[in-house]
Amino acid sequence: MERLHCFPQPFPDESLYSLAVRYHRLSSNDSYRRTSQELFGAYSRTCGSILPCCLGALSQRVASAYSVDELIDRFTLLPLYKPFVDDAKYGAARISMAGNSGTGLKMSLGITASGFLKHASFRYCKRCVEEDIHACGSAYWHRIHQAIGTCTCPHHRDVLRGMTFPDGTDWRCMLLPAEALGSPVMQLPGKPAADIVSEMQLWGLEHPTDVMNLLDGNFLRHRLDEMGFLKSGRIREQALRGFLTPRLLCSPRTQEFQEVSHSCDWVFGVLRPRGAVVQPIKFYFLCWLLEIDLEQLKSFRPQADIRSANTFKGKETGSNVDAGEIDARRATFSSSSKIKCHDKPGYQWLYCHDREWLAQYVSVHPFIRLRPGLVDWNARDLELARDLLIARDQILSAQGKPQKVTRAALDRAVAHRHDFLRMPDKFPISTLLMSDMLDSDHDHQIRKIRWAVRHYLLPERTAISVVYRLAGIRLSHVAEEEVLNILSSA
Ligand SMILES: [Zn+2]
């Protein structure tokens, strides 16, 4: 097994496919087959999937910079499904993604049966593309944009665009967002619902444990109770249908929501899942139908927890949690170097036993996304310079009549060409190198004459006009003496 020589630095919420595309370009590979072999040691048919496989092999090849669990949690959409799946199924899904075959994975998570899969597309937000190029140096595929039910960008609220790969090809042609034709995935009516579902899905993807707490705390039943749709613990089905039916008319105008907007029968499957996997889109869409917003999801406290929060108001209130333990937990939590609160040790414990202190800590230590400054421009400049040299050699060694080394030909051949065109000041070495490498008309014609003399075995006494014609030169930029020299030395 070969370790990878390079692997792209991941951008915030980047999908595994996006990393594979950027790796493909960094390595100047000519086919997906080759990239897949290098990354996964096999031909992976799931690299473009929201739940890709072969992650065990990839983890080994990146010298364990990312464990399989980290690859799954950071670059795939499995965490979005985590709250809705029991431990056994979730464990099996992780094993499946670590291995080489994804057979049965989507079926076990209920995705195949849900019928949503046929509406999936490679989606991007135009404003994210612009901002990512500015902040990260490259557009990339955002994981959340690929989630079924995410039709608008949760950051910008713009309608996402679905990209059509050119000439009937698919994701294996390794493109980044907006590099081929994209069209809006929904029409504007119903956008408010789409915006809320997108925001909730992003939060759910980033906070699976909080969503599990919602489900464990019977969040939706609490809401039904608040709205008067529960009587003696049973759902008032007729009344609920009467409320939902007109609201369904405001569903987002997009294919995946068509699956759930024609009837509200599916709502009862979400409220009483009976072992079936609830699709995240259905859960979050039902939240919207019940007039719930993201803040309500975030602030929900299960009743059992409310009781315990009253008991454990802190060490001063004489709680039955040892004051020493609270101090120790607070110290461990606040000294952790992890940036996100949810990743710090003891978050769950503090959430249950010392929530006031935790809320105060979070409010004075907000998590700030480190979007700008992620790019090592110096390294990228050197990388581009190397790519330019390779591209120049490829142009010079191409078969047939010599091609001219032009800026356009070099740009076409290197990765990051879009950055290079838009931000030349970020690439000082490459800019200098490129100006040195470009062919003048004179140099290009000299190469064409040498080629013609070799190719047509021209004798020394050949007329210069014949040499020009065979070399494809109409307006000469070389001296006659130079042509004669080439003829005589052939
Ligand atoms: Zn966006």
Short mmCIF file of C-alpha atoms and ligand atoms in Angstrom, two decimals:
data_model
loop_
_atom_site.label_atom_id
_atom_site.label_comp_id
_atom_site.label_asym_id
_atom_site.label_seq_id
_atom_site.Cartn_x
_atom_site.Cartn_y
_atom_site.Cartn_z
CA MET A 1 0.00 0.00 0.00
CA GLU A 2 1.32 3.42 -0.91
CA ARG A 3 0.98 6.45 1.33
CA LEU A 4 -0.24 9.60 -0.40
CA HIS A 5 2.37 12.26 -1.04
CA CYS A 6 -0.17 15.02 -0.69
CA PHE A 7 -3.77 15.47 0.39
CA PRO A 8 -5.71 18.75 0.27
CA GLN A 9 -6.27 20.73 3.45
CA PRO A 10 -10.04 20.36 4.04
CA PHE A 11 -12.22 23.47 3.95
CA PRO A 12 -15.16 23.99 6.34
CA ASP A 13 -17.97 21.49 5.70
CA GLU A 14 -16.25 20.09 2.60
CA SER A 15 -17.51 16.79 1.20
CA LEU A 16 -15.30 13.79 0.56
CA TYR A 17 -15.98 14.01 -3.18
CA SER A 18 -14.76 17.60 -3.15
CA LEU A 19 -11.51 16.53 -1.46
CA ALA A 20 -11.11 13.79 -4.06
CA VAL A 21 -11.54 16.31 -6.89
CA ARG A 22 -8.96 18.63 -5.38
CA TYR A 23 -6.59 15.72 -4.83
CA HIS A 24 -7.15 14.67 -8.47
CA ARG A 25 -6.00 18.12 -9.60
CA LEU A 26 -3.13 18.41 -7.17
CA SER A 27 -1.81 15.13 -8.56
CA SER A 28 -2.52 16.13 -12.17
CA ASN A 29 -4.18 12.76 -12.67
CA ASP A 30 -5.73 12.09 -16.04
CA SER A 31 -8.63 9.89 -14.94
CA TYR A 32 -10.90 9.18 -11.99
CA ARG A 33 -9.79 5.55 -12.17
CA ARG A 34 -6.26 6.57 -11.31
CA THR A 35 -7.33 8.95 -8.54
CA SER A 36 -9.57 6.31 -7.01
CA GLN A 37 -6.78 3.76 -7.10
CA GLU A 38 -4.45 6.16 -5.33
CA LEU A 39 -6.96 7.29 -2.70
CA PHE A 40 -8.85 4.08 -2.02
CA GLY A 41 -6.65 1.32 -3.47
CA ALA A 42 -9.62 0.26 -5.59
CA TYR A 43 -12.13 1.57 -8.08
CA SER A 44 -14.73 3.19 -5.79
CA ARG A 45 -18.21 3.63 -7.25
CA THR A 46 -19.34 5.63 -4.21
CA CYS A 47 -16.85 8.50 -4.12
CA GLY A 48 -19.54 10.89 -5.42
CA SER A 49 -22.13 9.60 -2.93
CA ILE A 50 -23.30 11.38 0.22
CA LEU A 51 -22.25 8.19 2.02
CA PRO A 52 -18.99 7.14 0.36
CA CYS A 53 -17.20 3.87 1.13
CA CYS A 54 -13.55 2.68 1.05
CA LEU A 55 -12.76 5.03 3.95
CA GLY A 56 -10.60 2.47 5.78
CA ALA A 57 -8.21 2.36 2.85
CA LEU A 58 -8.19 6.16 2.59
CA SER A 59 -7.45 6.56 6.30
CA GLN A 60 -4.40 4.29 5.92
CA ARG A 61 -3.19 6.17 2.86
CA VAL A 62 -3.30 9.55 4.57
CA ALA A 63 -1.04 8.01 7.20
CA SER A 64 -3.93 8.08 9.69
CA ALA A 65 -4.11 11.89 9.65
CA TYR A 66 -7.83 11.13 9.73
CA SER A 67 -9.28 8.06 11.38
CA VAL A 68 -12.21 6.37 9.64
CA ASP A 69 -14.53 7.92 12.24
CA GLU A 70 -13.17 11.40 11.55
CA LEU A 71 -13.55 10.93 7.79
CA ILE A 72 -17.17 9.88 8.31
CA ASP A 73 -18.01 12.64 10.80
CA ARG A 74 -16.33 15.48 8.93
CA PHE A 75 -16.74 14.72 5.24
CA THR A 76 -19.89 12.64 4.81
CA LEU A 77 -23.59 13.10 5.60
CA LEU A 78 -23.87 10.08 7.90
CA PRO A 79 -24.02 12.32 11.05
CA LEU A 80 -27.24 13.84 9.69
CA TYR A 81 -28.80 10.36 9.91
CA LYS A 82 -27.25 9.42 13.25
CA PRO A 83 -30.09 10.65 15.54
CA PHE A 84 -32.65 8.69 13.54
CA VAL A 85 -30.88 5.33 13.52
CA ASP A 86 -30.37 2.86 16.38
CA ASP A 87 -26.86 2.03 17.55
CA ALA A 88 -26.72 -1.33 15.77
CA LYS A 89 -27.68 0.12 12.38
CA TYR A 90 -25.38 3.09 12.84
CA GLY A 91 -22.46 0.82 13.72
CA ALA A 92 -23.18 -1.33 10.67
CA ALA A 93 -23.29 1.77 8.46
CA ARG A 94 -19.88 2.89 9.70
CA ILE A 95 -18.42 -0.56 9.08
CA SER A 96 -19.90 -0.52 5.60
CA MET A 97 -18.36 2.88 4.83
CA ALA A 98 -14.97 1.75 6.11
CA GLY A 99 -15.09 -1.26 3.76
CA ASN A 100 -15.00 -1.43 0.01
CA SER A 101 -18.60 -2.27 -0.76
CA GLY A 102 -21.51 -0.02 0.03
CA THR A 103 -24.08 -2.67 -0.82
CA GLY A 104 -27.18 -2.30 1.30
CA LEU A 105 -25.99 0.85 3.07
CA LYS A 106 -28.64 3.23 1.73
CA MET A 107 -31.25 0.52 2.03
CA SER A 108 -30.51 -0.04 5.72
CA LEU A 109 -30.88 3.69 6.38
CA GLY A 110 -34.24 3.78 4.61
CA ILE A 111 -32.90 6.13 1.93
CA THR A 112 -33.62 3.79 -0.98
CA ALA A 113 -37.20 3.13 0.13
CA SER A 114 -37.84 6.83 0.80
CA GLY A 115 -37.82 7.62 -2.93
CA PHE A 116 -35.84 10.81 -2.37
CA LEU A 117 -32.67 9.49 -3.96
CA LYS A 118 -33.82 10.04 -7.53
CA HIS A 119 -33.98 13.79 -6.87
CA ALA A 120 -30.41 14.09 -5.60
CA SER A 121 -28.04 16.31 -7.56
CA PHE A 122 -24.67 17.98 -7.13
CA ARG A 123 -25.68 21.31 -5.60
CA TYR A 124 -23.92 24.55 -4.95
CA CYS A 125 -24.63 28.13 -3.94
CA LYS A 126 -23.29 30.82 -6.26
CA ARG A 127 -22.44 33.15 -3.41
CA CYS A 128 -20.63 30.38 -1.51
CA VAL A 129 -18.61 29.72 -4.68
CA GLU A 130 -17.57 33.39 -4.85
CA GLU A 131 -16.80 33.63 -1.15
CA ASP A 132 -14.91 30.32 -1.07
CA ILE A 133 -12.71 31.38 -3.97
CA HIS A 134 -11.98 34.58 -2.11
CA ALA A 135 -11.44 33.03 1.33
CA CYS A 136 -10.07 29.57 0.52
CA GLY A 137 -8.65 30.03 -2.96
CA SER A 138 -10.97 27.50 -4.52
CA ALA A 139 -14.65 26.67 -4.83
CA TYR A 140 -15.59 23.37 -3.21
CA TRP A 141 -18.62 21.14 -2.66
CA HIS A 142 -20.32 21.84 0.65
CA ARG A 143 -21.57 18.75 2.44
CA ILE A 144 -24.80 20.38 3.65
CA HIS A 145 -25.76 21.48 0.13
CA GLN A 146 -25.85 17.81 -0.90
CA ALA A 147 -28.30 16.76 1.84
CA ILE A 148 -31.71 15.65 0.60
CA GLY A 149 -34.10 18.47 1.54
CA THR A 150 -31.50 21.25 1.43
CA CYS A 151 -32.67 23.41 -1.47
CA THR A 152 -31.45 26.82 -0.31
CA CYS A 153 -28.08 27.76 1.14
CA PRO A 154 -28.33 27.87 4.94
CA HIS A 155 -25.69 30.64 4.99
CA HIS A 156 -27.03 32.89 2.22
CA ARG A 157 -30.61 31.72 1.71
CA ASP A 158 -30.03 31.65 -2.06
CA VAL A 159 -31.67 28.86 -4.04
CA LEU A 160 -29.09 26.16 -4.72
CA ARG A 161 -28.18 25.20 -8.26
CA GLY A 162 -27.86 21.60 -9.43
CA MET A 163 -24.92 21.03 -11.76
CA THR A 164 -25.26 19.00 -14.94
CA PHE A 165 -22.03 17.22 -15.81
CA PRO A 166 -21.12 17.84 -19.46
CA ASP A 167 -21.86 15.49 -22.37
CA GLY A 168 -23.90 13.02 -20.33
CA THR A 169 -20.99 12.23 -18.02
CA ASP A 170 -21.24 12.02 -14.25
CA TRP A 171 -19.25 13.01 -11.16
CA ARG A 172 -16.30 10.92 -12.39
CA CYS A 173 -15.24 13.82 -14.59
CA MET A 174 -14.08 15.45 -11.33
CA LEU A 175 -15.47 18.96 -11.44
CA LEU A 176 -15.88 21.57 -8.72
CA PRO A 177 -19.05 23.67 -8.27
CA ALA A 178 -20.05 25.98 -11.13
CA GLU A 179 -17.55 24.45 -13.57
CA ALA A 180 -20.45 23.16 -15.67
CA LEU A 181 -23.97 24.35 -16.28
CA GLY A 182 -26.12 24.70 -13.14
CA SER A 183 -29.85 25.32 -12.83
CA PRO A 184 -31.96 26.26 -9.78
CA VAL A 185 -33.26 23.24 -7.85
CA MET A 186 -36.51 24.97 -6.88
CA GLN A 187 -38.91 27.71 -7.82
CA LEU A 188 -39.42 30.62 -5.47
CA PRO A 189 -42.85 29.80 -3.96
CA GLY A 190 -42.33 27.84 -0.77
CA LYS A 191 -38.88 29.28 -0.21
CA PRO A 192 -39.50 30.30 3.45
CA ALA A 193 -40.12 26.64 4.32
CA ALA A 194 -37.05 25.56 2.36
CA ASP A 195 -34.90 28.14 4.20
CA ILE A 196 -35.97 26.87 7.61
CA VAL A 197 -35.49 23.21 6.70
CA SER A 198 -31.99 24.01 5.35
CA GLU A 199 -31.00 25.83 8.53
CA MET A 200 -32.29 23.02 10.69
CA GLN A 201 -30.51 20.38 8.64
CA LEU A 202 -27.21 22.25 8.97
CA TRP A 203 -27.67 22.48 12.71
CA GLY A 204 -28.68 18.81 12.84
CA LEU A 205 -25.62 17.78 10.85
CA GLU A 206 -23.34 19.69 13.22
CA HIS A 207 -25.15 18.70 16.43
CA PRO A 208 -26.35 15.09 16.14
CA THR A 209 -26.24 14.65 19.92
CA ASP A 210 -28.59 17.60 20.45
CA VAL A 211 -31.00 16.13 17.91
CA MET A 212 -30.84 12.81 19.77
CA ASN A 213 -31.79 14.69 22.94
CA LEU A 214 -34.78 16.17 21.10
CA LEU A 215 -35.95 12.73 20.03
CA ASP A 216 -35.28 11.17 23.43
CA GLY A 217 -37.21 14.01 25.06
CA ASN A 218 -40.24 13.47 22.78
CA PHE A 219 -39.87 16.95 21.36
CA LEU A 220 -42.55 16.60 18.68
CA ARG A 221 -45.12 15.21 21.14
CA HIS A 222 -44.43 18.19 23.42
CA ARG A 223 -45.16 20.46 20.49
CA LEU A 224 -48.35 18.59 19.60
CA ASP A 225 -49.41 18.92 23.22
CA GLU A 226 -48.72 22.67 23.18
CA MET A 227 -50.81 23.03 20.03
CA GLY A 228 -53.70 21.03 21.46
CA PHE A 229 -53.28 18.01 19.20
CA LEU A 230 -52.93 15.49 22.06
CA LYS A 231 -55.79 14.19 24.13
CA SER A 232 -55.14 11.74 26.98
CA GLY A 233 -51.74 11.10 25.44
CA ARG A 234 -53.18 10.19 22.02
CA ILE A 235 -52.81 12.19 18.82
CA ARG A 236 -56.00 13.94 17.65
CA GLU A 237 -55.43 12.73 14.11
CA GLN A 238 -58.40 14.45 12.48
CA ALA A 239 -57.57 17.85 13.97
CA LEU A 240 -53.91 17.49 13.09
CA ARG A 241 -54.71 16.63 9.47
CA GLY A 242 -57.00 19.66 9.31
CA PHE A 243 -54.12 21.86 10.42
CA LEU A 244 -51.44 20.30 8.21
CA THR A 245 -53.32 20.08 4.92
CA PRO A 246 -53.46 23.83 4.13
CA ARG A 247 -49.89 24.23 5.38
CA LEU A 248 -48.67 21.59 2.93
CA LEU A 249 -49.78 23.91 0.13
CA CYS A 250 -46.89 26.18 1.12
CA SER A 251 -44.32 23.38 0.66
CA PRO A 252 -41.17 24.21 -1.29
CA ARG A 253 -41.66 23.81 -5.05
CA THR A 254 -39.03 21.19 -5.61
CA GLN A 255 -39.08 17.55 -6.58
CA GLU A 256 -38.03 16.08 -3.24
CA PHE A 257 -40.71 18.05 -1.38
CA GLN A 258 -43.31 16.89 -3.91
CA GLU A 259 -42.83 13.45 -2.35
CA VAL A 260 -44.14 14.76 0.99
CA SER A 261 -46.49 17.57 0.01
CA HIS A 262 -49.31 15.62 -1.64
CA SER A 263 -50.55 14.03 1.59
CA CYS A 264 -49.85 14.13 5.31
CA ASP A 265 -49.97 10.36 5.88
CA TRP A 266 -46.19 10.26 6.27
CA VAL A 267 -46.43 12.59 9.29
CA PHE A 268 -47.82 9.77 11.40
CA GLY A 269 -44.89 7.59 10.38
CA VAL A 270 -42.55 10.26 11.77
CA LEU A 271 -44.56 10.60 14.98
CA ARG A 272 -44.79 6.81 15.44
CA PRO A 273 -41.75 5.38 13.63
CA ARG A 274 -42.05 1.85 15.11
CA GLY A 275 -38.46 0.92 14.32
CA ALA A 276 -38.38 2.45 10.81
CA VAL A 277 -35.70 5.03 10.06
CA VAL A 278 -37.15 8.54 9.84
CA GLN A 279 -35.56 10.50 6.99
CA PRO A 280 -34.04 13.76 8.28
CA ILE A 281 -35.89 15.81 5.62
CA LYS A 282 -39.21 14.50 6.98
CA PHE A 283 -38.36 15.30 10.59
CA TYR A 284 -37.23 18.84 9.87
CA PHE A 285 -40.03 19.51 7.41
CA LEU A 286 -42.55 18.34 10.02
CA CYS A 287 -40.92 20.77 12.47
CA TRP A 288 -41.63 23.54 9.96
CA LEU A 289 -45.21 22.31 9.44
CA LEU A 290 -45.69 22.54 13.22
CA GLU A 291 -44.41 26.13 13.14
CA ILE A 292 -41.20 25.30 14.96
CA ASP A 293 -38.08 27.34 14.22
CA LEU A 294 -34.43 26.58 14.79
CA GLU A 295 -34.24 28.52 18.05
CA GLN A 296 -36.94 26.28 19.49
CA LEU A 297 -34.94 23.19 18.54
CA LYS A 298 -31.87 24.64 20.20
CA SER A 299 -33.60 25.69 23.39
CA PHE A 300 -35.72 22.59 23.98
CA ARG A 301 -35.24 21.02 27.39
CA PRO A 302 -36.78 17.63 28.02
CA GLN A 303 -38.94 17.61 31.13
CA ALA A 304 -36.70 15.16 32.94
CA ASP A 305 -33.82 17.51 32.24
CA ILE A 306 -35.76 20.54 33.43
CA ARG A 307 -36.27 18.74 36.72
CA SER A 308 -32.61 17.87 37.01
CA ALA A 309 -31.61 21.40 36.04
CA ASN A 310 -33.66 22.66 38.97
CA THR A 311 -31.95 20.21 41.26
CA PHE A 312 -28.47 21.04 40.05
CA LYS A 313 -28.36 24.76 39.87
CA GLY A 314 -24.74 24.80 40.86
CA LYS A 315 -22.60 24.01 43.79
CA GLU A 316 -24.05 26.80 45.98
CA THR A 317 -27.57 25.38 45.93
CA GLY A 318 -26.72 22.24 47.81
CA SER A 319 -27.20 19.91 44.87
CA ASN A 320 -26.50 16.25 45.28
CA VAL A 321 -23.65 16.39 42.75
CA ASP A 322 -20.36 16.72 44.53
CA ALA A 323 -19.03 20.31 44.35
CA GLY A 324 -15.53 18.93 43.77
CA GLU A 325 -16.76 17.02 40.74
CA ILE A 326 -18.39 20.15 39.29
CA ASP A 327 -15.14 22.07 39.73
CA ALA A 328 -13.13 19.29 38.12
CA ARG A 329 -15.56 19.01 35.18
CA ARG A 330 -15.55 22.76 34.62
CA ALA A 331 -11.73 22.86 34.73
CA THR A 332 -11.34 19.98 32.24
CA PHE A 333 -13.92 21.51 29.93
CA SER A 334 -12.55 25.05 29.94
CA SER A 335 -8.90 23.98 29.58
CA SER A 336 -9.59 21.88 26.47
CA SER A 337 -8.02 23.24 23.31
CA LYS A 338 -10.92 22.09 21.12
CA ILE A 339 -12.60 25.02 19.44
CA LYS A 340 -16.18 23.81 19.40
CA CYS A 341 -17.89 23.45 22.79
CA HIS A 342 -19.49 20.19 21.72
CA ASP A 343 -16.09 18.67 21.15
CA LYS A 344 -14.74 19.60 24.58
CA PRO A 345 -14.65 16.81 27.19
CA GLY A 346 -17.65 16.59 29.53
CA TYR A 347 -20.03 18.70 27.44
CA GLN A 348 -22.87 16.24 27.91
CA TRP A 349 -22.32 15.97 31.66
CA LEU A 350 -22.27 19.74 32.08
CA TYR A 351 -25.34 20.04 29.88
CA CYS A 352 -27.23 17.80 32.31
CA HIS A 353 -25.79 18.94 35.63
CA ASP A 354 -24.41 22.44 35.31
CA ARG A 355 -26.26 24.01 32.43
CA GLU A 356 -26.30 27.60 33.69
CA TRP A 357 -22.53 27.68 33.93
CA LEU A 358 -22.28 26.02 30.52
CA ALA A 359 -24.62 28.58 28.92
CA GLN A 360 -22.59 31.40 30.44
CA TYR A 361 -19.34 29.84 29.20
CA VAL A 362 -20.73 29.44 25.68
CA SER A 363 -21.99 33.02 25.56
CA VAL A 364 -18.56 34.45 26.40
CA HIS A 365 -16.67 31.97 24.18
CA PRO A 366 -18.65 32.00 20.93
CA PHE A 367 -17.46 29.63 18.23
CA ILE A 368 -16.13 31.64 15.32
CA ARG A 369 -15.69 29.90 12.02
CA LEU A 370 -12.14 30.16 10.88
CA ARG A 371 -12.92 30.68 7.24
CA PRO A 372 -10.35 33.25 6.13
CA GLY A 373 -6.67 32.57 6.45
CA LEU A 374 -7.01 28.83 5.93
CA VAL A 375 -5.00 28.88 2.76
CA ASP A 376 -1.26 28.60 2.72
CA TRP A 377 -0.78 30.82 -0.33
CA ASN A 378 2.96 30.35 -0.34
CA ALA A 379 2.66 26.59 -0.62
CA ARG A 380 -0.02 26.97 -3.25
CA ASP A 381 2.20 29.30 -5.24
CA LEU A 382 5.04 26.76 -5.20
CA GLU A 383 2.65 23.99 -6.12
CA LEU A 384 1.31 26.01 -9.02
CA ALA A 385 4.84 26.85 -10.18
CA ARG A 386 5.64 23.13 -10.26
CA ASP A 387 2.41 22.43 -12.16
CA LEU A 388 3.25 25.18 -14.66
CA LEU A 389 6.64 23.62 -15.37
CA ILE A 390 5.01 20.23 -15.92
CA ALA A 391 2.38 21.83 -18.17
CA ARG A 392 5.06 23.62 -20.21
CA ASP A 393 6.95 20.33 -20.68
CA GLN A 394 3.76 18.62 -21.78
CA ILE A 395 3.05 21.32 -24.36
CA LEU A 396 6.63 21.17 -25.67
CA SER A 397 6.65 17.39 -25.91
CA ALA A 398 3.22 17.04 -27.51
CA GLN A 399 3.10 15.01 -30.73
CA GLY A 400 2.74 16.75 -34.11
CA LYS A 401 3.37 20.32 -35.13
CA PRO A 402 4.72 22.33 -32.14
CA GLN A 403 2.08 24.14 -30.13
CA LYS A 404 2.71 27.61 -28.85
CA VAL A 405 3.28 28.01 -25.09
CA THR A 406 0.64 30.60 -24.33
CA ARG A 407 -0.86 31.79 -21.10
CA ALA A 408 -4.20 30.25 -22.06
CA ALA A 409 -2.63 26.85 -22.82
CA LEU A 410 -0.78 26.85 -19.48
CA ASP A 411 -3.85 27.97 -17.54
CA ARG A 412 -5.86 25.20 -19.12
CA ALA A 413 -3.37 22.62 -17.98
CA VAL A 414 -2.96 23.53 -14.30
CA ALA A 415 -5.16 23.19 -11.24
CA HIS A 416 -6.25 26.39 -9.45
CA ARG A 417 -6.29 28.14 -12.79
CA HIS A 418 -9.39 30.06 -11.73
CA ASP A 419 -7.59 31.46 -8.69
CA PHE A 420 -4.60 32.28 -10.77
CA LEU A 421 -6.64 34.24 -13.25
CA ARG A 422 -8.53 36.10 -10.55
CA MET A 423 -5.83 36.66 -7.96
CA PRO A 424 -2.44 36.91 -9.65
CA ASP A 425 -1.00 38.84 -6.68
CA LYS A 426 -1.37 35.70 -4.53
CA PHE A 427 1.00 33.82 -6.89
CA PRO A 428 4.13 35.99 -7.31
CA ILE A 429 6.53 33.12 -8.15
CA SER A 430 4.15 31.54 -10.65
CA THR A 431 3.45 34.90 -12.27
CA LEU A 432 7.17 35.52 -12.87
CA LEU A 433 7.72 31.97 -14.03
CA MET A 434 4.86 32.16 -16.46
CA SER A 435 6.08 35.36 -18.08
CA ASP A 436 9.45 33.63 -18.62
CA MET A 437 7.91 30.52 -20.12
CA LEU A 438 5.65 32.10 -22.73
CA ASP A 439 6.72 31.54 -26.34
CA SER A 440 7.47 34.60 -28.43
CA ASP A 441 6.34 34.40 -32.09
CA HIS A 442 10.00 34.08 -33.01
CA ASP A 443 10.71 31.14 -30.66
CA HIS A 444 7.56 29.35 -31.70
CA GLN A 445 8.38 29.68 -35.40
CA ILE A 446 11.93 28.43 -34.85
CA ARG A 447 10.50 25.30 -33.21
CA LYS A 448 8.04 24.85 -36.09
CA ILE A 449 10.83 25.15 -38.67
CA ARG A 450 13.00 22.60 -36.83
CA TRP A 451 10.00 20.26 -36.68
CA ALA A 452 9.21 20.68 -40.42
CA VAL A 453 12.83 20.03 -41.42
CA ARG A 454 12.92 16.87 -39.29
CA HIS A 455 9.45 15.67 -40.18
CA TYR A 456 9.68 16.14 -43.96
CA LEU A 457 13.44 15.32 -44.12
CA LEU A 458 14.04 18.60 -45.98
CA PRO A 459 17.39 18.82 -47.83
CA GLU A 460 19.69 21.79 -47.27
CA ARG A 461 18.80 23.46 -50.57
CA THR A 462 15.02 23.61 -49.89
CA ALA A 463 13.53 26.99 -50.76
CA ILE A 464 12.68 29.09 -47.72
CA SER A 465 9.09 29.63 -48.92
CA VAL A 466 8.63 25.83 -48.97
CA VAL A 467 9.99 25.56 -45.43
CA TYR A 468 7.56 28.26 -44.26
CA ARG A 469 4.61 26.55 -45.95
CA LEU A 470 5.39 23.13 -44.45
CA ALA A 471 5.95 24.70 -41.02
CA GLY A 472 2.66 26.58 -41.25
CA ILE A 473 4.23 30.04 -41.16
CA ARG A 474 2.47 32.85 -43.01
CA LEU A 475 4.10 35.94 -41.59
CA SER A 476 7.72 35.27 -40.74
CA HIS A 477 9.24 36.44 -37.45
CA VAL A 478 12.61 34.75 -38.10
CA ALA A 479 15.62 35.85 -40.10
CA GLU A 480 16.42 33.99 -43.36
CA GLU A 481 19.86 33.25 -41.95
CA GLU A 482 18.32 31.35 -39.07
CA VAL A 483 16.30 29.19 -41.49
CA LEU A 484 19.41 28.43 -43.54
CA ASN A 485 21.30 27.50 -40.36
CA ILE A 486 18.60 25.04 -39.36
CA LEU A 487 18.55 23.50 -42.87
CA SER A 488 22.33 23.12 -42.96
CA SER A 489 22.59 21.58 -39.51
CA ALA A 490 19.81 19.05 -40.10
ZN ZN B 1 -24.15 30.08 0.15
#
